[in-house]
mmCIF file of C-alpha atoms and ligand atoms in Angstrom:
data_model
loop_
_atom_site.group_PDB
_atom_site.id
_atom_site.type_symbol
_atom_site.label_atom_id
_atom_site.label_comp_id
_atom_site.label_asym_id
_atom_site.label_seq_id
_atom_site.Cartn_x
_atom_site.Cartn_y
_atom_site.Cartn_z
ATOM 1 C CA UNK A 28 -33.656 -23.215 57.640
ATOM 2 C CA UNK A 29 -31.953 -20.382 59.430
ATOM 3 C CA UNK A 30 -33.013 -21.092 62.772
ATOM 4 C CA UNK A 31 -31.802 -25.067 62.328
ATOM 5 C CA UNK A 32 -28.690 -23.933 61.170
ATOM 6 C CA UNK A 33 -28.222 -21.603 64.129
ATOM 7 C CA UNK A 34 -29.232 -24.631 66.249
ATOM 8 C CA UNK A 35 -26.626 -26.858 64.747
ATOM 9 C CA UNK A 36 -24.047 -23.879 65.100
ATOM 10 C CA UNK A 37 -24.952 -23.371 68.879
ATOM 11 C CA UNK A 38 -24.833 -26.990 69.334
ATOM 12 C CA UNK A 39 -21.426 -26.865 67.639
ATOM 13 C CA UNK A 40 -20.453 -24.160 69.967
ATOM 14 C CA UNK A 41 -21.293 -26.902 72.279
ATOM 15 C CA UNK A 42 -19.134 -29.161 72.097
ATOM 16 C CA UNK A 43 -16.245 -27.331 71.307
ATOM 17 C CA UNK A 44 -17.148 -25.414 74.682
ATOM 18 C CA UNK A 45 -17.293 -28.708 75.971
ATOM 19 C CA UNK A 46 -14.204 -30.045 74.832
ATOM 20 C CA UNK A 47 -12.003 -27.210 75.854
ATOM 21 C CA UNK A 48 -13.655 -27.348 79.783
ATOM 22 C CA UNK A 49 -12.432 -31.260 79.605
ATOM 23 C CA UNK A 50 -9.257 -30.359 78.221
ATOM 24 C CA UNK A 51 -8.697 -27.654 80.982
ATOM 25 C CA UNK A 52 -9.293 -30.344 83.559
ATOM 26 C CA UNK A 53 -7.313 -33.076 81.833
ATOM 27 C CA UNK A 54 -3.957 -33.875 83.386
ATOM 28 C CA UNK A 55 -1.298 -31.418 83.242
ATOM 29 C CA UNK A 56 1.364 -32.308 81.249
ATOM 30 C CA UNK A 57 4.466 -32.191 83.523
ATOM 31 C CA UNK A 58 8.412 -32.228 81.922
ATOM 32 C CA UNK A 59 11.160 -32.241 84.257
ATOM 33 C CA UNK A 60 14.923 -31.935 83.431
ATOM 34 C CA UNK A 61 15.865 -34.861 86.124
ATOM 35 C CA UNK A 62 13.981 -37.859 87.508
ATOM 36 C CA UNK A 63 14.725 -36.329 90.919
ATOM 37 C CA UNK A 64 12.728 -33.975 89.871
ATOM 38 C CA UNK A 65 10.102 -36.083 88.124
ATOM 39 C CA UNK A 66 9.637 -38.068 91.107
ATOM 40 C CA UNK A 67 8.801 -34.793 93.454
ATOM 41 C CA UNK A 68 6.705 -34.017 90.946
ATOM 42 C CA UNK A 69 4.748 -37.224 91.007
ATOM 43 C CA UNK A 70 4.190 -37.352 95.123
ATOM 44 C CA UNK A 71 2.676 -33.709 94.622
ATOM 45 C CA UNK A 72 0.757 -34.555 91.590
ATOM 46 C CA UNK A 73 -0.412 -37.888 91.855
ATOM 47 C CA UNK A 74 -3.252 -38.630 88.856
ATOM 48 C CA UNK A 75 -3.772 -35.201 88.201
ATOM 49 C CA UNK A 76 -0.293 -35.274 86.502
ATOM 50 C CA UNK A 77 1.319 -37.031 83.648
ATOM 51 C CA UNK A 78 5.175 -36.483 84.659
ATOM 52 C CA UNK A 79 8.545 -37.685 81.944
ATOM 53 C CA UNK A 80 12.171 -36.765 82.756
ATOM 54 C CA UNK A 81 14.113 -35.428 79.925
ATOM 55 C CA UNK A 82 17.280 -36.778 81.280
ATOM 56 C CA UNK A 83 18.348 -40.285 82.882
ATOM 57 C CA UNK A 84 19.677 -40.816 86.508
ATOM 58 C CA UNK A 85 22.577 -42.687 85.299
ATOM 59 C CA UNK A 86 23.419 -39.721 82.698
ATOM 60 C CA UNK A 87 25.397 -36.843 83.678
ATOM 61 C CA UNK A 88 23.481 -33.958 84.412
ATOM 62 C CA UNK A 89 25.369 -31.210 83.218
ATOM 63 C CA UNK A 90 26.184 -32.620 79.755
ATOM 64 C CA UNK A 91 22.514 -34.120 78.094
ATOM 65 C CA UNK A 92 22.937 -35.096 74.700
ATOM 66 C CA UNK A 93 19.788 -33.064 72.996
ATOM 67 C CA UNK A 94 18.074 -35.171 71.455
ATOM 68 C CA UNK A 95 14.710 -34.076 68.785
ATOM 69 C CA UNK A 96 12.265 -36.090 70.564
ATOM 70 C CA UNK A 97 13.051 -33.883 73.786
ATOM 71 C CA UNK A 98 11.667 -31.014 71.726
ATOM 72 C CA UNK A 99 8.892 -32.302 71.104
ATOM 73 C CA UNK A 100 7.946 -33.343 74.600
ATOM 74 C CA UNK A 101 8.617 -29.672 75.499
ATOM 75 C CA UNK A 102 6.665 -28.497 72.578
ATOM 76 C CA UNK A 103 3.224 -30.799 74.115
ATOM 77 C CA UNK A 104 4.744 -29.604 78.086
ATOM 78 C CA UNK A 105 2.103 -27.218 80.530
ATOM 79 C CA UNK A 106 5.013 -27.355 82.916
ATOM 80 C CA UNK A 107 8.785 -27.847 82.752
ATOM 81 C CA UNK A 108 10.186 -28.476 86.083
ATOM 82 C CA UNK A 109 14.066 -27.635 86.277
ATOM 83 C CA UNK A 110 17.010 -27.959 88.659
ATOM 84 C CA UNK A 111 18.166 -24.649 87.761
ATOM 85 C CA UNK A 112 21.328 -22.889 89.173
ATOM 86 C CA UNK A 113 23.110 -23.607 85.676
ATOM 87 C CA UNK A 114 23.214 -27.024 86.179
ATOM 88 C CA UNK A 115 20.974 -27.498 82.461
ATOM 89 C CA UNK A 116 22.773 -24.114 81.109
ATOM 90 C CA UNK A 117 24.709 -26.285 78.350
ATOM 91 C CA UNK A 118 21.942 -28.074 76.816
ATOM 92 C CA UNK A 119 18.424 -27.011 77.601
ATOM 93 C CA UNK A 120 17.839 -23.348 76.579
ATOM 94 C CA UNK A 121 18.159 -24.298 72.723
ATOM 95 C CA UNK A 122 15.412 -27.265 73.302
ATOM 96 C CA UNK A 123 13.144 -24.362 75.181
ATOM 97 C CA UNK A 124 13.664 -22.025 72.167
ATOM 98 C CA UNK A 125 12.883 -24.736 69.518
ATOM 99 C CA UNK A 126 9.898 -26.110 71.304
ATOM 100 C CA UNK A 127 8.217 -22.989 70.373
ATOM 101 C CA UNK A 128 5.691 -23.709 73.609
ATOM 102 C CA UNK A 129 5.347 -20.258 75.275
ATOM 103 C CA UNK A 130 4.118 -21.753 78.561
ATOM 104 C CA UNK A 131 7.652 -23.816 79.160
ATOM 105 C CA UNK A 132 10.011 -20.415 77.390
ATOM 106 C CA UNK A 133 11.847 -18.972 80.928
ATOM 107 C CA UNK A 134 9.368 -16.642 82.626
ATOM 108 C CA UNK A 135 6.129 -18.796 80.741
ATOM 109 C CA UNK A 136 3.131 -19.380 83.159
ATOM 110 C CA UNK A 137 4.279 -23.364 83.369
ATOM 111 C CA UNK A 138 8.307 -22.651 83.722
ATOM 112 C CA UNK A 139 9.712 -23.759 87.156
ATOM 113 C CA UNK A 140 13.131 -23.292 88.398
ATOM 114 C CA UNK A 141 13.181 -25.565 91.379
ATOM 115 C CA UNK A 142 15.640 -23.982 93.691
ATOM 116 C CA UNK A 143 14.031 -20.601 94.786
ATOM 117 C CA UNK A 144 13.600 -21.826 98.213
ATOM 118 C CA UNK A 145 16.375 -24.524 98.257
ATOM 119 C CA UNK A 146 19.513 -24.229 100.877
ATOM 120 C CA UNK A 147 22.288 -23.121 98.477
ATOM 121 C CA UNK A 148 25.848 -23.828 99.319
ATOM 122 C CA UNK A 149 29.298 -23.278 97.500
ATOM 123 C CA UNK A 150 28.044 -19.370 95.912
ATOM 124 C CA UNK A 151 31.070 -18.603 94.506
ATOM 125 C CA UNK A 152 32.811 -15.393 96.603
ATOM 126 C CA UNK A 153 34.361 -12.350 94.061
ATOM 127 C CA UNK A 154 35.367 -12.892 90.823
ATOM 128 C CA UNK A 155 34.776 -16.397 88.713
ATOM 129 C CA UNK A 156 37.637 -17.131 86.098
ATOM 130 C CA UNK A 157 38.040 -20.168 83.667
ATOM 131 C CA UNK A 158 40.994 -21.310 85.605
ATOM 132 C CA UNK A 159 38.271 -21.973 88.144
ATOM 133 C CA UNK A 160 36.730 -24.857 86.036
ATOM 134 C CA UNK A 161 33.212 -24.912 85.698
ATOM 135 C CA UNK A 162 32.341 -23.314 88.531
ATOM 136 C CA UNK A 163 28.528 -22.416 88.913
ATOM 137 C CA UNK A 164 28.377 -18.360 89.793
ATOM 138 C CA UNK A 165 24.389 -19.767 91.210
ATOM 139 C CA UNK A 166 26.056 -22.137 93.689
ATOM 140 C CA UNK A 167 26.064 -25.529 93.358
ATOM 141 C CA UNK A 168 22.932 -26.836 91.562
ATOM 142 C CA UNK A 169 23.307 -30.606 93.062
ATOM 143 C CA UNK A 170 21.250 -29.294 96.034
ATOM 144 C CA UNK A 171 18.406 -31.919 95.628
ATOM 145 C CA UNK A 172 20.875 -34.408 97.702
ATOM 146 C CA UNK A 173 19.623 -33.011 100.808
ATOM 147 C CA UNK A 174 16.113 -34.677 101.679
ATOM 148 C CA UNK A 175 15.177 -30.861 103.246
ATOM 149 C CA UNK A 176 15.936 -29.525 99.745
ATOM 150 C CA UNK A 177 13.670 -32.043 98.327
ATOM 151 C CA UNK A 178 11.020 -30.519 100.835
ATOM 152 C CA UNK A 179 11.729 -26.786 99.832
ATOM 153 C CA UNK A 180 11.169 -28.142 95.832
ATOM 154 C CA UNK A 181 8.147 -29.888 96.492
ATOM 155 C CA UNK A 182 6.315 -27.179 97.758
ATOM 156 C CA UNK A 183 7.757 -25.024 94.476
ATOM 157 C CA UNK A 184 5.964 -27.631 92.747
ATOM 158 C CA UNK A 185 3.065 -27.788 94.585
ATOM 159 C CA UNK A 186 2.607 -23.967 94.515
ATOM 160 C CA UNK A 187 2.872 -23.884 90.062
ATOM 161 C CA UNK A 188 0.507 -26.939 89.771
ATOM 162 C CA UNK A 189 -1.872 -25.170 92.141
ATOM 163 C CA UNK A 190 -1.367 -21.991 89.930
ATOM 164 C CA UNK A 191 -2.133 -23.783 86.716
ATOM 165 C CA UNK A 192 -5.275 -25.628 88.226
ATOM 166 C CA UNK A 193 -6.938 -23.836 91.059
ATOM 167 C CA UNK A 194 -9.581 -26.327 91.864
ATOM 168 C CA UNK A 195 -6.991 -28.784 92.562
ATOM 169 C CA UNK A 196 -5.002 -26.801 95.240
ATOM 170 C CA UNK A 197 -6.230 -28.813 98.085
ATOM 171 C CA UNK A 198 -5.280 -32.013 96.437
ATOM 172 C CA UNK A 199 -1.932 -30.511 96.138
ATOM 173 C CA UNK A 200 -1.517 -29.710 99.454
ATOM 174 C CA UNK A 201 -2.715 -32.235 100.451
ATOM 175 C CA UNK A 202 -0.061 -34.464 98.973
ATOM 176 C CA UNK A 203 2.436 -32.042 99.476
ATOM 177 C CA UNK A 204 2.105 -32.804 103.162
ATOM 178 C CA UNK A 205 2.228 -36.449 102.866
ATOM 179 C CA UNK A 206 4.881 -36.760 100.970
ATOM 180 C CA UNK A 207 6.865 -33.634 103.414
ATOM 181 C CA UNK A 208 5.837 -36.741 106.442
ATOM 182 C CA UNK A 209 7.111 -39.369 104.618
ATOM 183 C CA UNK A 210 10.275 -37.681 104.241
ATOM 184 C CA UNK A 211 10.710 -36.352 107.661
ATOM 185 C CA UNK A 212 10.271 -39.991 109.081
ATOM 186 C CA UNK A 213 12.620 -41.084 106.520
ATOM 187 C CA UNK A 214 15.326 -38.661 107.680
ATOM 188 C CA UNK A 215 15.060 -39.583 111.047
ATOM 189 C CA UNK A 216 16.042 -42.970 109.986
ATOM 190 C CA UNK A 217 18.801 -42.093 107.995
ATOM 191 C CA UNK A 218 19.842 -39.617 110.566
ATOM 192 C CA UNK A 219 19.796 -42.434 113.521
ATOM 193 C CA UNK A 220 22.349 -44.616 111.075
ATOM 194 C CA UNK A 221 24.882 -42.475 109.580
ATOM 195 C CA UNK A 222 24.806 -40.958 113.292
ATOM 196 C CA UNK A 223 27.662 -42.723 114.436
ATOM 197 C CA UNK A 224 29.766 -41.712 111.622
ATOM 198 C CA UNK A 225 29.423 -38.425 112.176
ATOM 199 C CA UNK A 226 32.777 -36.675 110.817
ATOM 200 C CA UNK A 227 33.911 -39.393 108.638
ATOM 201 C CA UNK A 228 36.464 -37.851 105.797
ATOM 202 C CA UNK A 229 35.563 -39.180 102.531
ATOM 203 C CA UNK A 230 36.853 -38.034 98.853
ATOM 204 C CA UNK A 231 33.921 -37.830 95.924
ATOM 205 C CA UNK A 232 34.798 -37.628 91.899
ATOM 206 C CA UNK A 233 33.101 -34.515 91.619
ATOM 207 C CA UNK A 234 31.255 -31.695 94.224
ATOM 208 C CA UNK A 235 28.084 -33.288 93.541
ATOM 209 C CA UNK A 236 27.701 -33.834 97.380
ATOM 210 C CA UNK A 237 27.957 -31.120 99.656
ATOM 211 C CA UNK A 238 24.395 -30.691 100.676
ATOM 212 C CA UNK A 239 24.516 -34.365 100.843
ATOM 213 C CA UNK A 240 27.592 -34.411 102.937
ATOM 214 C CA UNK A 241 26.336 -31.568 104.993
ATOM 215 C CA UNK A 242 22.997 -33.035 105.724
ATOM 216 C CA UNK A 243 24.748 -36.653 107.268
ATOM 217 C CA UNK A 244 27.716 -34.915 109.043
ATOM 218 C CA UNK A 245 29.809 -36.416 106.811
ATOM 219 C CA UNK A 246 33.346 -34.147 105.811
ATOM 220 C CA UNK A 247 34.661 -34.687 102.056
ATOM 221 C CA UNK A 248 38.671 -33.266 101.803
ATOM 222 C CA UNK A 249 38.878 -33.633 98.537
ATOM 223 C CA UNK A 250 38.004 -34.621 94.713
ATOM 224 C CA UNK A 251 39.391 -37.127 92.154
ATOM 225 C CA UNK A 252 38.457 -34.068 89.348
ATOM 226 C CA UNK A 253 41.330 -31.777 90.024
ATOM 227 C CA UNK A 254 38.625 -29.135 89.204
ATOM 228 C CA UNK A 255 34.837 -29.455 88.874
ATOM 229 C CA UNK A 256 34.159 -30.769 85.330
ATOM 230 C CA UNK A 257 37.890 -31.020 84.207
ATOM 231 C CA UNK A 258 39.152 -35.034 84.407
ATOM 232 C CA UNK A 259 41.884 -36.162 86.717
ATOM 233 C CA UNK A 260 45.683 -35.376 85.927
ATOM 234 C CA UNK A 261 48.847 -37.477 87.128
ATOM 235 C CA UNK A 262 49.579 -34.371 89.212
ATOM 236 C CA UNK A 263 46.201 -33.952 91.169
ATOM 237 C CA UNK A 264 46.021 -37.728 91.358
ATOM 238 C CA UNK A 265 49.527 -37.945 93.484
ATOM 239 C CA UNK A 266 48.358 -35.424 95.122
ATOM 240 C CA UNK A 267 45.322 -36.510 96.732
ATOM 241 C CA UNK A 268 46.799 -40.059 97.093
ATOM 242 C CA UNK A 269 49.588 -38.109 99.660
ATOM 243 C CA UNK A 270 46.662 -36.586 101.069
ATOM 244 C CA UNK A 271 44.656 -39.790 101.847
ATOM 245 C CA UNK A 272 46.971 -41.753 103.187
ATOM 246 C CA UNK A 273 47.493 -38.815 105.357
ATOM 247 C CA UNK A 274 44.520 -38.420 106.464
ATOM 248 C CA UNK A 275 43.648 -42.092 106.488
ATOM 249 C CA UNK A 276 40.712 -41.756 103.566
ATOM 250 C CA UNK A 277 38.865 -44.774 103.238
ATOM 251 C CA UNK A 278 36.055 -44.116 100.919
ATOM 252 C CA UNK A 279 35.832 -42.591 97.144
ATOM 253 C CA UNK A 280 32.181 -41.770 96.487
ATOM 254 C CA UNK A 281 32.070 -41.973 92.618
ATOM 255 C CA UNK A 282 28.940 -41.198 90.514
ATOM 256 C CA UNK A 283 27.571 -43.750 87.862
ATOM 257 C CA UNK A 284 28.764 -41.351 84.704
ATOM 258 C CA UNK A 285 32.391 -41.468 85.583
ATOM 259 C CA UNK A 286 35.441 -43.667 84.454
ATOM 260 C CA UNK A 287 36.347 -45.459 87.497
ATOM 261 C CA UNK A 288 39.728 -45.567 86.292
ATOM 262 C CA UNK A 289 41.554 -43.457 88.498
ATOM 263 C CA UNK A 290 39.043 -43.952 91.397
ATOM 264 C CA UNK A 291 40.226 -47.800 91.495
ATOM 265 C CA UNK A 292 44.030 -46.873 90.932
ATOM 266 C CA UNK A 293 44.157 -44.494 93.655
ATOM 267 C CA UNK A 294 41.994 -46.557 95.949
ATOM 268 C CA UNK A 295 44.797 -49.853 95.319
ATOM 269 C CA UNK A 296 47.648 -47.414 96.047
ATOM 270 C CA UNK A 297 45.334 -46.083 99.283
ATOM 271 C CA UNK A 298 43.693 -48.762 100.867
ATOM 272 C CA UNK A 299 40.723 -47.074 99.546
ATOM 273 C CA UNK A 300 37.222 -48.085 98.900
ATOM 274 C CA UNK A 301 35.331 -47.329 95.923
ATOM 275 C CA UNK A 302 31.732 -46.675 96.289
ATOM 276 C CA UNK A 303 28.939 -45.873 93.365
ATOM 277 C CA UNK A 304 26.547 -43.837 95.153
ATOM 278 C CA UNK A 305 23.590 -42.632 93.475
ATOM 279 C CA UNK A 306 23.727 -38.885 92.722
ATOM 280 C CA UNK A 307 19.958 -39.205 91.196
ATOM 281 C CA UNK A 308 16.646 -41.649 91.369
ATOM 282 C CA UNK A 309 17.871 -43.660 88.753
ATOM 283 C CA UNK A 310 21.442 -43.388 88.906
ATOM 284 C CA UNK A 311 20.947 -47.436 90.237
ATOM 285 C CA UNK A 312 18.484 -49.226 89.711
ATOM 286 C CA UNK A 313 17.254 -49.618 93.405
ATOM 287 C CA UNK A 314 16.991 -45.876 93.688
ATOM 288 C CA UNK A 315 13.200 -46.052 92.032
ATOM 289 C CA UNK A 316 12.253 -42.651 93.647
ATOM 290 C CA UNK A 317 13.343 -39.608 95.963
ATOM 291 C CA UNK A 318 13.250 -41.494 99.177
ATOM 292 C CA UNK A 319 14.585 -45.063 97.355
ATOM 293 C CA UNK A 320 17.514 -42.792 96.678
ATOM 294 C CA UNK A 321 18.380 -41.916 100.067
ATOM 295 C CA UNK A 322 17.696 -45.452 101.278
ATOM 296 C CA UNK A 323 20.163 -46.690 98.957
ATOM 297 C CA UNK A 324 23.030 -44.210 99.680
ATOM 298 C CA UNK A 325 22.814 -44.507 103.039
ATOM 299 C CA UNK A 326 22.815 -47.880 103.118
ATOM 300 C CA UNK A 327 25.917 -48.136 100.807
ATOM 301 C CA UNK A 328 27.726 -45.752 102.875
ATOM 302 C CA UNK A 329 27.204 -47.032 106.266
ATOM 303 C CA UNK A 330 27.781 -50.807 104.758
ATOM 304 C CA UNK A 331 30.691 -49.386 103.896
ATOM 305 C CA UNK A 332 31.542 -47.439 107.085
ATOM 306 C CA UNK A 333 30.964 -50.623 109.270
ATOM 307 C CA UNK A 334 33.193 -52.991 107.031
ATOM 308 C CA UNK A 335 36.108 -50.451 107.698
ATOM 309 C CA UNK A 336 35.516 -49.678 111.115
ATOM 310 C CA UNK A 337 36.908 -46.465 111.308
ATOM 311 C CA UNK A 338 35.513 -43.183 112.073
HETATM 312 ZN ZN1 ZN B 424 28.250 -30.291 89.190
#
């Protein structure tokens, strides 16, 4: 009797040992803050992954309703991917804290903060006041808009999942290079077309572009937000009317998440253009993932640049 019973128990033992070696190796459950994100995620993953963006492309990223079900995904999360640099700082440390999931609370074996290797522009020199706006004292977190950036967070990604599951490192790598290819071909190709555009003045709603900007020679003098995050006044508005029609502006770059409002009144009284661009792979529907993104920002813009036929 005993010894059958011991039997059964090792043979329970078994299984269980069993089970938890096939849930080890099981796909790692990856939650990112942005589908920018979520899409890095799944070139370095592939099927080892299962990969969900808490917020939309279309929404804007500093302001994400929380929603309960976002909890939960966090709660059932190995990893959480995020952009980092503030850019989440208003929404997603309560969902963190209520997910109760050690491996996803900041400093857990599956949290990621994106932008350790990242170029980081607009760090914020002395002292940061309100009057400021909402000025990030991290630099500006919409640094995934340059295609190098979206190198430097691959490999971040690449480097946790390879923490998390050893035996897969090579796999990693391995698709951590072809997607780095990819992108380098890609960039030559967007390189060769907004070449001849090279210090074209532009205006955007908010900074969401510098790296952006940066990356495609491009020079933006100023912003429909009089300040980042605070909406246009009458006063800023004349303002940067003058100052287009000065400078002969012919493009506002607005993101999806924005009254176009006063982007379409000041472009009548400018000769202006309005242009959605894409801040995020799924800010439009054509921007599917990180290199549809590019594709389809480019292609606006330099549409856009050839129809005006200005420098
Ligand atoms: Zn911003």
């Amino acid at each position: 009797m005993t010894s059958m019973k011991s039997a059964a128990c090792l043979v329970g033992i078994g299984i269980s040992l069993i089970a938890s070696i096939a849930h080890a190796q099981g796909k790692l459950n990856v939650i990112t803050t942005t589908e920018d994100l979520a899409s890095i995620a799944r070139e370095v993953g592939g099927d080892r992954v299962t990969v969900e963006s808490i917020s939309r492309g279309y929404q804007d990223p500093h302001f994400v309703e929380a929603k309960p079900s976002f909890i939960l995904k966090l709660q059932k999360a190995d990893v959480l991917v995020t952009v980092g640099r503030e850019l989440e700082i208003g929404w997603l440390p309560p969902l963190i804290q209520q997910s109760r999931n050690a491996k996803v609370q900041v400093g857990g074996s599956g949290y990621l903060d994106a932008s350790g290797q990242a170029r980081i522009l607009d760090i914020p020199q002395g002292q940061i006041t309100r009057a400021m706006g909402d000025v990030h004292p991290q630099g500006n977190p919409h640094y995934w808009l340059d295609p190098e950036n979206g190198k430097a967070v691959a490999k971040e990604i690449a480097e946790k999942l390879s923490q998390l599951r050893p035996n897969d490192r090579a796999f990693f790598e391995q698709r951590l290079n072809d997607f780095v290819t990819r992108l380098s071909d890609a960039e030559k190709r967007w390189a060769a077309m907004m070449a001849p555009y090279k210090g074209t003045k532009v205006v955007t709603y908010h900074r969401s572009w510098p790296n952006f900007m940066e990356r495609f020679g491009l020079n933006v003098i100023g912003y429909v937000e009089p300040k980042p995050g605070i909406p246009p006044s009458p006063a800023h508005t004349l303002e940067l009317m003058t100052e287009m029609k000065r400078q002969n502006i012919r493009i506002i770059a607005v993101e999806p998440y924005f009254d176009l409002k006063t982007p379409n009144a000041v472009a009548r009284d400018t000769g202006a253009q309005v242009l959605v661009l894409a801040p995020s792979v799924g800010g439009v529907k054509e921007a599917s993932n990180y290199l549809a993104l590019f594709d389809y920002d480019v292609n606006l813009l330099v549409g856009a640049f050839k129809q005006i036929g200005t420098k």
